Each structure stands twice: as C-alpha cells, then as structure tokens.
mmCIF file of C-alpha atoms in Angstrom:
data_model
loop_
_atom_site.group_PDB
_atom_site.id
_atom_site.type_symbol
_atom_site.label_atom_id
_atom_site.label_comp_id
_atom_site.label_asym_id
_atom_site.label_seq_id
_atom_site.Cartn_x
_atom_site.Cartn_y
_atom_site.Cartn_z
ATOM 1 C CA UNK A 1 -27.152 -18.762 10.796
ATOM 2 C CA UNK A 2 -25.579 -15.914 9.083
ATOM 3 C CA UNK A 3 -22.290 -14.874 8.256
ATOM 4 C CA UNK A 4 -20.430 -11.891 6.714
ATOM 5 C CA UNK A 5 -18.189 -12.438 3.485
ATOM 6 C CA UNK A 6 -16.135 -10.720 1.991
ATOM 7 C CA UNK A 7 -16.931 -9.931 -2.011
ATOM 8 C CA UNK A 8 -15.900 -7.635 -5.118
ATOM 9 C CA UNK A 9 -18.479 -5.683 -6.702
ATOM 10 C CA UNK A 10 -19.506 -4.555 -10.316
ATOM 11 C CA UNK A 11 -17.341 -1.417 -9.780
ATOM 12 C CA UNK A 12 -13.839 -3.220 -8.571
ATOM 13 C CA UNK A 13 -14.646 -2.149 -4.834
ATOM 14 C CA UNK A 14 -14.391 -4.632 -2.112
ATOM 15 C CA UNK A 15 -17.459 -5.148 -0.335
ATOM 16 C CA UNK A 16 -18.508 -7.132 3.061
ATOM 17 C CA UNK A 17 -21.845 -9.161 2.864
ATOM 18 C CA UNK A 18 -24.197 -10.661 4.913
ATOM 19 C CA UNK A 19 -25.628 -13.891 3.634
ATOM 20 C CA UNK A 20 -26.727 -17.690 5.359
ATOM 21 C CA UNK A 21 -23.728 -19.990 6.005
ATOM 22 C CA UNK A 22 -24.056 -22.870 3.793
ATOM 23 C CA UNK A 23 -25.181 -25.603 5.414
ATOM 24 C CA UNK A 24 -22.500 -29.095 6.277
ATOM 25 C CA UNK A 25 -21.858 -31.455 4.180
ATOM 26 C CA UNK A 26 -21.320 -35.134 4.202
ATOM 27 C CA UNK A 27 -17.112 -34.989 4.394
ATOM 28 C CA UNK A 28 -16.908 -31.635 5.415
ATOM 29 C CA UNK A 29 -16.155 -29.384 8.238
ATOM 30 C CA UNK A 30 -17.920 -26.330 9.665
ATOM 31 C CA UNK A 31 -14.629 -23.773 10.771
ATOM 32 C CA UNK A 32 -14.965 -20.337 12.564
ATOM 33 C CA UNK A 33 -11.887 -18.821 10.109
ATOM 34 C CA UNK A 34 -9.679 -16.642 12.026
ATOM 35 C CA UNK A 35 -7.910 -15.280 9.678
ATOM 36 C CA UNK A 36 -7.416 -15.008 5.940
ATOM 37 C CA UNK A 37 -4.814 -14.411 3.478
ATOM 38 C CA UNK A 38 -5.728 -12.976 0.175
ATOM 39 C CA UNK A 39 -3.991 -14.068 -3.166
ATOM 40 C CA UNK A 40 -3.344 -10.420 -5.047
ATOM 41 C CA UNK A 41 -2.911 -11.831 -8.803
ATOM 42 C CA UNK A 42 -5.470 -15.017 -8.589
ATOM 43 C CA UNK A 43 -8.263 -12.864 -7.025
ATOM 44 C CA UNK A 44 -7.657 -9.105 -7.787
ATOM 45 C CA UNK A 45 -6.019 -9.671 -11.156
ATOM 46 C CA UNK A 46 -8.803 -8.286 -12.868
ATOM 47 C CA UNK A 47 -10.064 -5.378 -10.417
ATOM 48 C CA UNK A 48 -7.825 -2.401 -11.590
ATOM 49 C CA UNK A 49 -9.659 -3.355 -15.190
ATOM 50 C CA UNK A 50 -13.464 -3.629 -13.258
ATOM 51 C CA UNK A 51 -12.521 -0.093 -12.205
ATOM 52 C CA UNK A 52 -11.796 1.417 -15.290
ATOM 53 C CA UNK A 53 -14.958 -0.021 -16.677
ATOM 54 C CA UNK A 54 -17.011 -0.428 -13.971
ATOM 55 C CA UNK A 55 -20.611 -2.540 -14.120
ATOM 56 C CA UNK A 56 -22.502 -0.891 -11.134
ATOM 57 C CA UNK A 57 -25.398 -3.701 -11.900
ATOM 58 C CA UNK A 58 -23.220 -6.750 -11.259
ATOM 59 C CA UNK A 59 -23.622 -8.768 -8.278
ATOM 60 C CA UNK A 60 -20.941 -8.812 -6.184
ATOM 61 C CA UNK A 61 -19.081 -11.878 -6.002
ATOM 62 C CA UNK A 62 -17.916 -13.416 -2.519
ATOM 63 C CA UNK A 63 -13.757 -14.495 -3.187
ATOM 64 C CA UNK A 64 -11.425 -16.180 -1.095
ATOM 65 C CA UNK A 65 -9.695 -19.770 -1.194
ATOM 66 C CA UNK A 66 -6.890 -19.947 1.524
ATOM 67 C CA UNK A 67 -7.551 -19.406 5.365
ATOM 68 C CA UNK A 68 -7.118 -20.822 8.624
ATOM 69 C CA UNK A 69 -9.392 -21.085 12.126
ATOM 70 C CA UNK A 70 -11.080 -24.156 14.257
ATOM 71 C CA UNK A 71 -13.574 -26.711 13.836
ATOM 72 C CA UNK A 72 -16.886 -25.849 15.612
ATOM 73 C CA UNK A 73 -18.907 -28.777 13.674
ATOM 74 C CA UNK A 74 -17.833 -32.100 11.079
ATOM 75 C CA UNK A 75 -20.605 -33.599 8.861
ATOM 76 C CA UNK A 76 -21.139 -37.201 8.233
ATOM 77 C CA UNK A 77 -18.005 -39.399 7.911
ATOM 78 C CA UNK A 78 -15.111 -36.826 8.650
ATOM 79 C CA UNK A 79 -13.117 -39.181 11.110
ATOM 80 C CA UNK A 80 -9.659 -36.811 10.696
ATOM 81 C CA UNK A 81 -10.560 -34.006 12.685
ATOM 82 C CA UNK A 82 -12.421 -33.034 15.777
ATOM 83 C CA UNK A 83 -14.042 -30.150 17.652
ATOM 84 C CA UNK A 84 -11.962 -27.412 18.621
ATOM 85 C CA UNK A 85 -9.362 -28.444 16.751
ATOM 86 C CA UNK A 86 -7.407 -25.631 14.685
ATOM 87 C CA UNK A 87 -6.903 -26.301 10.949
ATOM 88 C CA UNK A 88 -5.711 -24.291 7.699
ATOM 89 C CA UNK A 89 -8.451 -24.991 4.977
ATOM 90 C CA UNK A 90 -8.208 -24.107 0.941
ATOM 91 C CA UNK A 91 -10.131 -24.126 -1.873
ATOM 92 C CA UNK A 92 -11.948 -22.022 -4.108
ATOM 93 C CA UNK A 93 -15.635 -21.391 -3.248
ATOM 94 C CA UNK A 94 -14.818 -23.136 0.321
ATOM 95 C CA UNK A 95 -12.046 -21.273 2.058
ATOM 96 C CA UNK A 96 -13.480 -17.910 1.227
ATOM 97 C CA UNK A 97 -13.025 -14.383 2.979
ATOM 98 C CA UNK A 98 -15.019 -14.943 5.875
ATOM 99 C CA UNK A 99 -16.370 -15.528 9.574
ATOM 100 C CA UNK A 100 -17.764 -19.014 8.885
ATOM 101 C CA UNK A 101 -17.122 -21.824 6.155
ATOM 102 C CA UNK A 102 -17.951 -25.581 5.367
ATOM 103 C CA UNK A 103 -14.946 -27.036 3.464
ATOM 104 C CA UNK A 104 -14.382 -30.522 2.118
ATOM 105 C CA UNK A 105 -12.051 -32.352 5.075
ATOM 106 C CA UNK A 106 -9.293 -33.367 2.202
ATOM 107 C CA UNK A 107 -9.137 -30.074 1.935
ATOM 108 C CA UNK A 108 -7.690 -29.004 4.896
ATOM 109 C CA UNK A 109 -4.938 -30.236 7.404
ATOM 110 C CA UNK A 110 -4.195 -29.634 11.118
ATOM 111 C CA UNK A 111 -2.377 -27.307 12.323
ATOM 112 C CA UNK A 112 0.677 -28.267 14.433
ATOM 113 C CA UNK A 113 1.846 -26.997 17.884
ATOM 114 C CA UNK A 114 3.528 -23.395 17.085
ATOM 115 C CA UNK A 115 1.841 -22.259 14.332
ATOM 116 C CA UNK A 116 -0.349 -19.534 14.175
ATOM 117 C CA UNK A 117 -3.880 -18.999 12.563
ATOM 118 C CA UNK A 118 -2.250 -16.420 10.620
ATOM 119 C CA UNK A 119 1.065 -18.473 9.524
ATOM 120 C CA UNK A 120 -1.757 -21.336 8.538
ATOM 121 C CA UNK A 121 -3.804 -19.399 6.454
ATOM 122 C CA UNK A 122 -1.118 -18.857 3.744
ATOM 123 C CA UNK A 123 -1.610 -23.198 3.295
ATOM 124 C CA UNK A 124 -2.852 -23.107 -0.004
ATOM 125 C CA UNK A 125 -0.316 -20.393 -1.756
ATOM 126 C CA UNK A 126 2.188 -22.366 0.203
ATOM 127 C CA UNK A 127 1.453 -25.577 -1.222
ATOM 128 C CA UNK A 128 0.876 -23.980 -4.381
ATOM 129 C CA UNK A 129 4.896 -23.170 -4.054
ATOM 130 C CA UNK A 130 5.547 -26.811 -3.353
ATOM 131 C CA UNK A 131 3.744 -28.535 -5.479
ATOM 132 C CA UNK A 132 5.739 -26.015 -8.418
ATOM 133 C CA UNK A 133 9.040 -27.218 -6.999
ATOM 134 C CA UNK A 134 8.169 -30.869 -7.128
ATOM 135 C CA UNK A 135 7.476 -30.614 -10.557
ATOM 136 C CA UNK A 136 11.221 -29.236 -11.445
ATOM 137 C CA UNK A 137 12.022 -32.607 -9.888
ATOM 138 C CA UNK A 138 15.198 -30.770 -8.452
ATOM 139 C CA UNK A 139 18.075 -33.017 -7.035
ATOM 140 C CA UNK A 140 20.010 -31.767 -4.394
ATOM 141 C CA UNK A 141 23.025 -29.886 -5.184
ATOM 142 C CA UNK A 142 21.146 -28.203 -8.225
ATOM 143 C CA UNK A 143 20.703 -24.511 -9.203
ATOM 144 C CA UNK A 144 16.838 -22.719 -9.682
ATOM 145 C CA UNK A 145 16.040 -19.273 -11.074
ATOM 146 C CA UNK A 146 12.318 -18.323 -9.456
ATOM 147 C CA UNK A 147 11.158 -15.384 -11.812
ATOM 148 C CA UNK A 148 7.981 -13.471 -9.567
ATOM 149 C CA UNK A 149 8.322 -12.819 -6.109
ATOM 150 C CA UNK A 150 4.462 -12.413 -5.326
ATOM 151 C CA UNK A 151 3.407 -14.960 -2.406
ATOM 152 C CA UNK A 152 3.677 -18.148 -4.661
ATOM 153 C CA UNK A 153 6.828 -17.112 -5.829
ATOM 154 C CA UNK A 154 7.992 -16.202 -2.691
ATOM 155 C CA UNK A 155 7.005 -19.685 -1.500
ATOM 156 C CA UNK A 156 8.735 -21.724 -4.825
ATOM 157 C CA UNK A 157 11.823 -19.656 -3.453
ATOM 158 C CA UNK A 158 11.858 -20.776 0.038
ATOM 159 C CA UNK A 159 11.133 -24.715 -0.882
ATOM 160 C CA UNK A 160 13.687 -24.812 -3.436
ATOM 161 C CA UNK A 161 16.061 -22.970 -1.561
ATOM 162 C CA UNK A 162 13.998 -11.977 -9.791
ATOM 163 C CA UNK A 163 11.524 -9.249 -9.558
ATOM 164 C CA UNK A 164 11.009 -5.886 -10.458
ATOM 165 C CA UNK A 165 9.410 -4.358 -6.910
ATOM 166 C CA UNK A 166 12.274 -3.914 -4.150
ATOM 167 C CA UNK A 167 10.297 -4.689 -1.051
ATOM 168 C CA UNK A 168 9.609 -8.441 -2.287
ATOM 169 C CA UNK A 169 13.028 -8.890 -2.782
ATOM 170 C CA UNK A 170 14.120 -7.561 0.592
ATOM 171 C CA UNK A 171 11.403 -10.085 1.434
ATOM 172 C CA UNK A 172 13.552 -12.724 -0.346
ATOM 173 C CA UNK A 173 16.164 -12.035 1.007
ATOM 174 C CA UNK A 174 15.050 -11.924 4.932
ATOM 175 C CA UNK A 175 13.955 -15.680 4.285
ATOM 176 C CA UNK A 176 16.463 -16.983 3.102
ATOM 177 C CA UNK A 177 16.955 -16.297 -0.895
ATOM 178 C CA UNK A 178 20.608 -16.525 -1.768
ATOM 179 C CA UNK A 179 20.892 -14.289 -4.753
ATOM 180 C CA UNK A 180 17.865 -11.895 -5.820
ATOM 181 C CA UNK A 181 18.123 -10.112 -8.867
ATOM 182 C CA UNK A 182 17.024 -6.736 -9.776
ATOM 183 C CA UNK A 183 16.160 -7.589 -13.553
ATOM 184 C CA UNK A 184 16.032 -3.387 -14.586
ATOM 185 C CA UNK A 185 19.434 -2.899 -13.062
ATOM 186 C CA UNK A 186 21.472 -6.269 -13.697
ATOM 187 C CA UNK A 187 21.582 -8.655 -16.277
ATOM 188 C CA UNK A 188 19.866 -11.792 -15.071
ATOM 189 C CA UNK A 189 21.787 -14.774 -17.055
ATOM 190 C CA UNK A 190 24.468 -12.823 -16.159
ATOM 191 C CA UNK A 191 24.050 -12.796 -12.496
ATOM 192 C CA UNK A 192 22.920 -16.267 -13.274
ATOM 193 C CA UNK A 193 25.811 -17.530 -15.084
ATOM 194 C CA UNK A 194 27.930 -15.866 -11.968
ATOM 195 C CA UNK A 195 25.957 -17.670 -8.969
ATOM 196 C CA UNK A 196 26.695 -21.372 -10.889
ATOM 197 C CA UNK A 197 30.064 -20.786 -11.494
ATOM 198 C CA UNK A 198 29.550 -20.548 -14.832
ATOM 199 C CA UNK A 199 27.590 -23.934 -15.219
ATOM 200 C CA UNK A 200 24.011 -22.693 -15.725
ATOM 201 C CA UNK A 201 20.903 -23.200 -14.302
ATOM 202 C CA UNK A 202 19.365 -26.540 -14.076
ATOM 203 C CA UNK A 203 15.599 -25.427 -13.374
ATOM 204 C CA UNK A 204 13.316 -22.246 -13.266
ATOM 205 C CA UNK A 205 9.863 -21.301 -12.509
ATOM 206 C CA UNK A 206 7.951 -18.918 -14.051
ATOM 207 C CA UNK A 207 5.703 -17.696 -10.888
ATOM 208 C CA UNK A 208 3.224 -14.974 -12.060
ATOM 209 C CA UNK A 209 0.031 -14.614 -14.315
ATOM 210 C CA UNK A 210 0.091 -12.457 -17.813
ATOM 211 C CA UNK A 211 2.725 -12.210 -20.650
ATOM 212 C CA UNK A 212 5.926 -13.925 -19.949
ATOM 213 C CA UNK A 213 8.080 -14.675 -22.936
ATOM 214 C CA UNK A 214 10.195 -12.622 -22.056
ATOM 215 C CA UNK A 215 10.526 -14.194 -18.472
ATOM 216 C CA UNK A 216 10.588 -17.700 -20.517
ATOM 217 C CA UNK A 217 13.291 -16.201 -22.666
ATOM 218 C CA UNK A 218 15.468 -15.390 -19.914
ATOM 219 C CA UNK A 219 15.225 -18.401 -18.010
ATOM 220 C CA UNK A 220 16.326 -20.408 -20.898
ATOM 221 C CA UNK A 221 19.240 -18.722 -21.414
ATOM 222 C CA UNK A 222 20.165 -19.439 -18.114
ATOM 223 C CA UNK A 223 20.037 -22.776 -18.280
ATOM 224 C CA UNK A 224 22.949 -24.830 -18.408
ATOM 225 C CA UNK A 225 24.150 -25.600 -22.110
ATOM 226 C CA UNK A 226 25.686 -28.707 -23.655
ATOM 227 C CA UNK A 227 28.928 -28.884 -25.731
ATOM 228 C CA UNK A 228 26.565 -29.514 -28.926
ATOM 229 C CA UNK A 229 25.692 -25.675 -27.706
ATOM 230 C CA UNK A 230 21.796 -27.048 -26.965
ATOM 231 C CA UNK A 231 20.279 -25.876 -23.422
ATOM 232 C CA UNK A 232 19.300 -28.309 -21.043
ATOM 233 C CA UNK A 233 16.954 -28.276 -17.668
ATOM 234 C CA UNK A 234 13.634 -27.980 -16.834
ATOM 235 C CA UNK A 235 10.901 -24.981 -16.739
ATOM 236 C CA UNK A 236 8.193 -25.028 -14.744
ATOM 237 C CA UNK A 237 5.055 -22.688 -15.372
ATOM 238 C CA UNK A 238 2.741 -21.713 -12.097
ATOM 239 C CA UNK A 239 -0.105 -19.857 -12.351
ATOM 240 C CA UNK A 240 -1.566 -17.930 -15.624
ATOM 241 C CA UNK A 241 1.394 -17.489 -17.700
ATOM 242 C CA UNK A 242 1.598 -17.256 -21.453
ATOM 243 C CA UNK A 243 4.368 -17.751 -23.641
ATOM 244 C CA UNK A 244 5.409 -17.648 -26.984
ATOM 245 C CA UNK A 245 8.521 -19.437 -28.099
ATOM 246 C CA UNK A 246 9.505 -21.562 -30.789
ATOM 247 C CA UNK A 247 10.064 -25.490 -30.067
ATOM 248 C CA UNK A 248 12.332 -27.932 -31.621
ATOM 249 C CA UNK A 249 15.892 -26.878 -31.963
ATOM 250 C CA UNK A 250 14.482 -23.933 -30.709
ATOM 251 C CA UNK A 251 14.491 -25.191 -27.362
ATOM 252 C CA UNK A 252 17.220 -27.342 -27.222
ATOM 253 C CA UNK A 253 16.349 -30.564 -25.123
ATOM 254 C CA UNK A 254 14.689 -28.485 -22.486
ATOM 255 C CA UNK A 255 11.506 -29.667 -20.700
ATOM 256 C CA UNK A 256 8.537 -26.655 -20.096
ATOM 257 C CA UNK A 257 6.232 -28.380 -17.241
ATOM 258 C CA UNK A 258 3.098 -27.080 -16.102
ATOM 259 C CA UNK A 259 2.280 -26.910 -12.546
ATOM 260 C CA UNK A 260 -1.391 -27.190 -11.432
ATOM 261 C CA UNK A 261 -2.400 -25.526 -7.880
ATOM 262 C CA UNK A 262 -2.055 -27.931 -4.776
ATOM 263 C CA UNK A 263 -1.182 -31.627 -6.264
ATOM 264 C CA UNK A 264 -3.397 -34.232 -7.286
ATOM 265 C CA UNK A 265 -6.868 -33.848 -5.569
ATOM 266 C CA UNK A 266 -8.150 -30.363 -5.593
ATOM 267 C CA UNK A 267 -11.373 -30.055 -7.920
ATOM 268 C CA UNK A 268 -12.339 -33.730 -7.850
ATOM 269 C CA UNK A 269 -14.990 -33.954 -5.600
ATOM 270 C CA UNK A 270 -14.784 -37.657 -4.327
ATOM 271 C CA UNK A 271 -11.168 -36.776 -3.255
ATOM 272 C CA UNK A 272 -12.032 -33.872 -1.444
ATOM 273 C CA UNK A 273 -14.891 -34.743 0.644
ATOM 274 C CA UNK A 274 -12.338 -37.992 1.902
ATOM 275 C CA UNK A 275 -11.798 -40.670 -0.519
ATOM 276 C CA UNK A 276 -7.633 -40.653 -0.426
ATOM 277 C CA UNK A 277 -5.918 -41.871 -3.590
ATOM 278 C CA UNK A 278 -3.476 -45.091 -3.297
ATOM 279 C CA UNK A 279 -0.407 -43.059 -1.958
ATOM 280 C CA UNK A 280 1.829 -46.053 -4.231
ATOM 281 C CA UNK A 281 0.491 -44.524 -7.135
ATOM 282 C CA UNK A 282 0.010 -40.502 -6.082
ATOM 283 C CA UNK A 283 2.522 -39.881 -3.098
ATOM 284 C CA UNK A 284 1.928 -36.590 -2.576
ATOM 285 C CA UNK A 285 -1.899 -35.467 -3.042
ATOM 286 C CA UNK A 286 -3.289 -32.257 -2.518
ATOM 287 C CA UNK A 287 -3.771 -32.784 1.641
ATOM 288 C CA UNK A 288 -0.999 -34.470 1.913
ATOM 289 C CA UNK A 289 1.215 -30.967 0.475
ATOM 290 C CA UNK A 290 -0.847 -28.840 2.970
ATOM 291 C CA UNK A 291 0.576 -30.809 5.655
ATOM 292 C CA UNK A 292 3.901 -30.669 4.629
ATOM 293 C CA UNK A 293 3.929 -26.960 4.666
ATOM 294 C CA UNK A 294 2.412 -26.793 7.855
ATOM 295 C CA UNK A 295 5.190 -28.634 9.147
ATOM 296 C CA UNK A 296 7.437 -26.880 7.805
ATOM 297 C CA UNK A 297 6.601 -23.575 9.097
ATOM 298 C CA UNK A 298 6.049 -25.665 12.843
ATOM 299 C CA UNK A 299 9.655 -26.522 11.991
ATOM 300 C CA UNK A 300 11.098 -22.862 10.849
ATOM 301 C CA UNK A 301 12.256 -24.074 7.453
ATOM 302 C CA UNK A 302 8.652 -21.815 5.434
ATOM 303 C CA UNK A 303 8.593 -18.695 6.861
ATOM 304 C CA UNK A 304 5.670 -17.193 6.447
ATOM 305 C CA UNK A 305 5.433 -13.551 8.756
ATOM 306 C CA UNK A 306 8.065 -11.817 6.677
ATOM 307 C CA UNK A 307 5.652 -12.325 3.582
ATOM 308 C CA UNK A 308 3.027 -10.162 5.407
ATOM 309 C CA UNK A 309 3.363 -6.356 5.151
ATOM 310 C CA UNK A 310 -0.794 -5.508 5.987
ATOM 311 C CA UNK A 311 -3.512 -6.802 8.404
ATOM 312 C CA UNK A 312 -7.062 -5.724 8.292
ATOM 313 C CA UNK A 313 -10.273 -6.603 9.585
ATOM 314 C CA UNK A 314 -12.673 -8.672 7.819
ATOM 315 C CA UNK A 315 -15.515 -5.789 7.179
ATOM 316 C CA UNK A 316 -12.177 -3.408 5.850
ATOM 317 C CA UNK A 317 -12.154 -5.447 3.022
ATOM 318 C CA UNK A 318 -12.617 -2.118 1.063
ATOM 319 C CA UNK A 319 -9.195 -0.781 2.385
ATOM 320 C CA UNK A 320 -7.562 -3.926 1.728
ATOM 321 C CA UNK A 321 -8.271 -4.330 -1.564
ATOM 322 C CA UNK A 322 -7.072 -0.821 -2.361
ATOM 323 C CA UNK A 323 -3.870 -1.040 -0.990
ATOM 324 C CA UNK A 324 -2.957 -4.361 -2.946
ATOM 325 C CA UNK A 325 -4.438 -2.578 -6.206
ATOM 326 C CA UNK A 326 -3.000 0.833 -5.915
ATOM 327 C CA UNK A 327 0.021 0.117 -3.552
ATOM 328 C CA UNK A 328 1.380 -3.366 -5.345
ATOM 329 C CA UNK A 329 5.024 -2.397 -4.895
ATOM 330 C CA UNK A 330 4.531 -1.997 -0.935
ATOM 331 C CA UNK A 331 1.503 -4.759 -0.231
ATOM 332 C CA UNK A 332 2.587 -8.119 -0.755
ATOM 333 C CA UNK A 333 0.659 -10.416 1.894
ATOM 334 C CA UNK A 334 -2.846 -8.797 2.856
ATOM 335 C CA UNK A 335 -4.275 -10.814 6.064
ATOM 336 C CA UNK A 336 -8.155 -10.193 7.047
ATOM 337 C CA UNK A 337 -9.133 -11.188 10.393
ATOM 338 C CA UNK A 338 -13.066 -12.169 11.565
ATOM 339 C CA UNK A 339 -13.878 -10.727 14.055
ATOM 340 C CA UNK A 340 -16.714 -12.980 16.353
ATOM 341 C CA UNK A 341 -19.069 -11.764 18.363
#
C-alpha cells in the first residue's frame, strides 16, 4: 500500500512523496491522519538557511510529528484502542505529514466527544506546553512570564493561565492571556513589576529555539526579589534555547529547569509500544499529558482554533511551507489535510 508524505528537499522546498506505508507493528496502530499540524521552529527552523545554500542532491526528508485521524488497523497487543476509533497521535518519525501512519499506541490518546481532528492534531505541541508548566511547579495564586508566543508558547500560556509579532499576541489575548507585552514598545519587568503589584514574578518560560540570554536576562529580573536583594523563582527552558549567564550570586537562589517534549515516555521504545510506567512513581507520562489536553480542549479550557491562521491540503505542502518561512509574522498554526480517495 502506498501513501503520500509530505517532505523537505535539498533546496528548502516542501515536497509531497509517494512511498510504501510502513508496515504495523507489534503495539502500534495503523491511522488514516486527517489532518496535521506543522511545528514552524522544530521542523522549518533550518529551511530559510537550506535556501540560501541549497543542496539540490539531497534526499528529501519526510517531517512531521503531531496529527490526528482514526484507527483503520492495531497490531499485536494494542488492547486501548479499536477500529474506527478517532485518536490524536505524536511522535517524531511516526506522526508524520501524511495520509497513512503506524504509531506506537502510548503514543497516542483518544479523542473525546467534541473535539475535532483538527483541534486533536495540535496534541503533541499541546502537551509540549503542559509538560513546560508542570515543570515551573506553579501553585495557584502565582504569577508566570511566557517569553515566545509560537504554538508551544501559546500553549505554556493557556495552561498556566511577550513577543515581538502582533498577530500572536492578539492570539494571546483572544484565549485568554491576561497581560501580553510588546517587548520593542514597553519595558517588560516593568509591565511585569506592574501586573504583580509590585511583588515579582514567581516563574517564567523561555518558549522558543536560538539565542536567548537576553530573554533569560529579562525574565530574571522579573522575578520576585528577597530583602537580602537576591531573586527568587523558577525558569523553565522549552525547546532549543541557549543561554549565557553567570551562576552563583549571579543568579541569586533561582532555579533554571529544563523541560523535555511530552513527559516521561517519548523516545523509549518499551514505553511507547505499551509498557506503562508505575503511575506512583511517574504520575504524569507522556500518554497520560496527551490526554489531559484532549480533555481540556473537550472541556473549553485549551483552545486550540484561534492558534490556526492557514489550512492547506496535504500535496500543497509547497505553499505551506512558504508562507510559515516568508510570512512568520502572519502564519502561526499551518494545518495540512489528507485528502483520501
């Protein structure tokens, strides 16, 4: 059986292919995807640099890790899913841009009464977003900065309840955001320093790939600060993000976190084709984060359509790689849709 992929080229182009659906796996699930939702800085980070220098000779490579359709097929041992039922899948080299995909059943969750294929296929940015907010380890009454409003950042925002392109924060604000900050036009501690009531911040997240010191740099001085005049809180990294800073009284007694895509799970294999870890020990794995986001989009606390701003067909992969390359400050989520003869 064939199916047609989407893939980028030696020359930065996007590219639909026809190759042989891999075949099911023990603990895995056959899904006819339909729809897609493509991660701009993850997948295309590098495209605008493949263009300037292109390699006409390299194979194109097939991309894709979030998406969302319905079971046609399960391999040996998947008990958690059925036939015909609709589920939001992840994973790199398994969710891909495409009409067909086998992906392991941990990775991927059902998807509840009221959500749409197109909603579900933002699962794994979503959860991406949550598992970032778990790892402030934010109490309730507390204060975050979110610095990046692409999809993940968009995401951090909603769960926990700055950026320099006005349609994503017009996007903030429509779900939900309660201050967004225009960093070239205000001052950010400033603004920060305003929205606490002068107390600080108690957590931020740094939500985009590249050079971010200065990000870093502003986040900490919005944190809250101690009498002995030392800042206090947490910072939480998500995604590529490097930073320089000095440590020690440097930092004050300030804790810099990492957060690592889904949750515990994703890239060990025994996990993902169904072996669950002790939830006493890991309470919220990988699969277990997917369905938590699905519920709460089924519930209207994630909203996910605002985050959308272009839809294209699965073989315009072309167009929709342009417009998140050339048009970044008007493209924010790109959807493809199959389409199944």
């Amino acid at each position: 059986m064939q199916r047609k992929v989407a893939a980028i080229d030696g020359r930065g182009q996007g590219v639909c292919l026809e190759e042989a659906t891999p075949t099911l796996g023990s603990g895995e699930v056959k899904v006819r995807v339909e729809a897609s939702l493509i991660s701009p800085g993850t997948e295309l980070g590098r495209v605008r640099a493949m263009r300037e220098n292109p390699q006409p000779d390299r194979p194109p490579r097939p991309f894709g890790y979030t998406n969302a359709g319905v079971v046609e097929e399960i391999g040996a041992g998947v008990e958690q899913f059925e036939v015909g039922q609709g589920v939001a899948c992840m994973g790199g080299g398994y969710a891909l841009h495409a009409d067909w995909v086998c992906v392991p059943q941990n990775l991927c969750a059902a998807i509840p009464e009221g959500v749409s294929f197109v909603e579900a296929a933002s699962v794994h940015l979503a959860a991406t977003g949550l598992h970032a907010v778990r790892r402030t380890a934010p109490l309730y009454g507390e204060n975050g900065i979110v610095v990046g409003l692409g999809l993940v950042g968009q995401f951090t925002a909603q769960f926990a309840r700055v950026d320099r392109f006005a349609r994503r924060r017009d996007i903030a604000r429509q779900v939900g955001v309660e201050c967004v900050v225009d960093p070239s036009e205000q001052d950010v501690v400033e603004q920060a320093g305003e929205f606490t009531q002068g107390y600080g911040m108690d957590f931020g997240v740094i939500a985009f790939g590249g050079e971010a010191s200065d990000a870093f740099g502003t986040i900490y001085q919005s944190l809250k600060q101690a009498p002995d005049t030392h800042r206090m809180g947490r910072i939480v990294l998500v995604g590529g993000a490097q930073v320089t800073h000095g440590f020690g009284s440097a930092l004050g007694n300030v804790d810099v976190r990492s957060a690592a895509r889904t949750g515990p799970g994703y890239h060990d294999p025994v996990y993902e084709c169904g072996q669950a870890y002790p939830e006493v020990f890991v309470e919220w794995p990988t699969q277990r984060n997917l369905a938590e986001c699905l519920s709460a989009m089924a519930a209207g606390k994630l909203r996910v359509q605002p985050l959308y701003t272009h839809e294209f067909a699965l073989e315009q992969i072309a167009a929709a790689v342009d417009v998140l390359v050339e048009s970044p400050a008007e493209a924010l989520g790109v959807v493809l849709k199959p389409a199944h003869r």
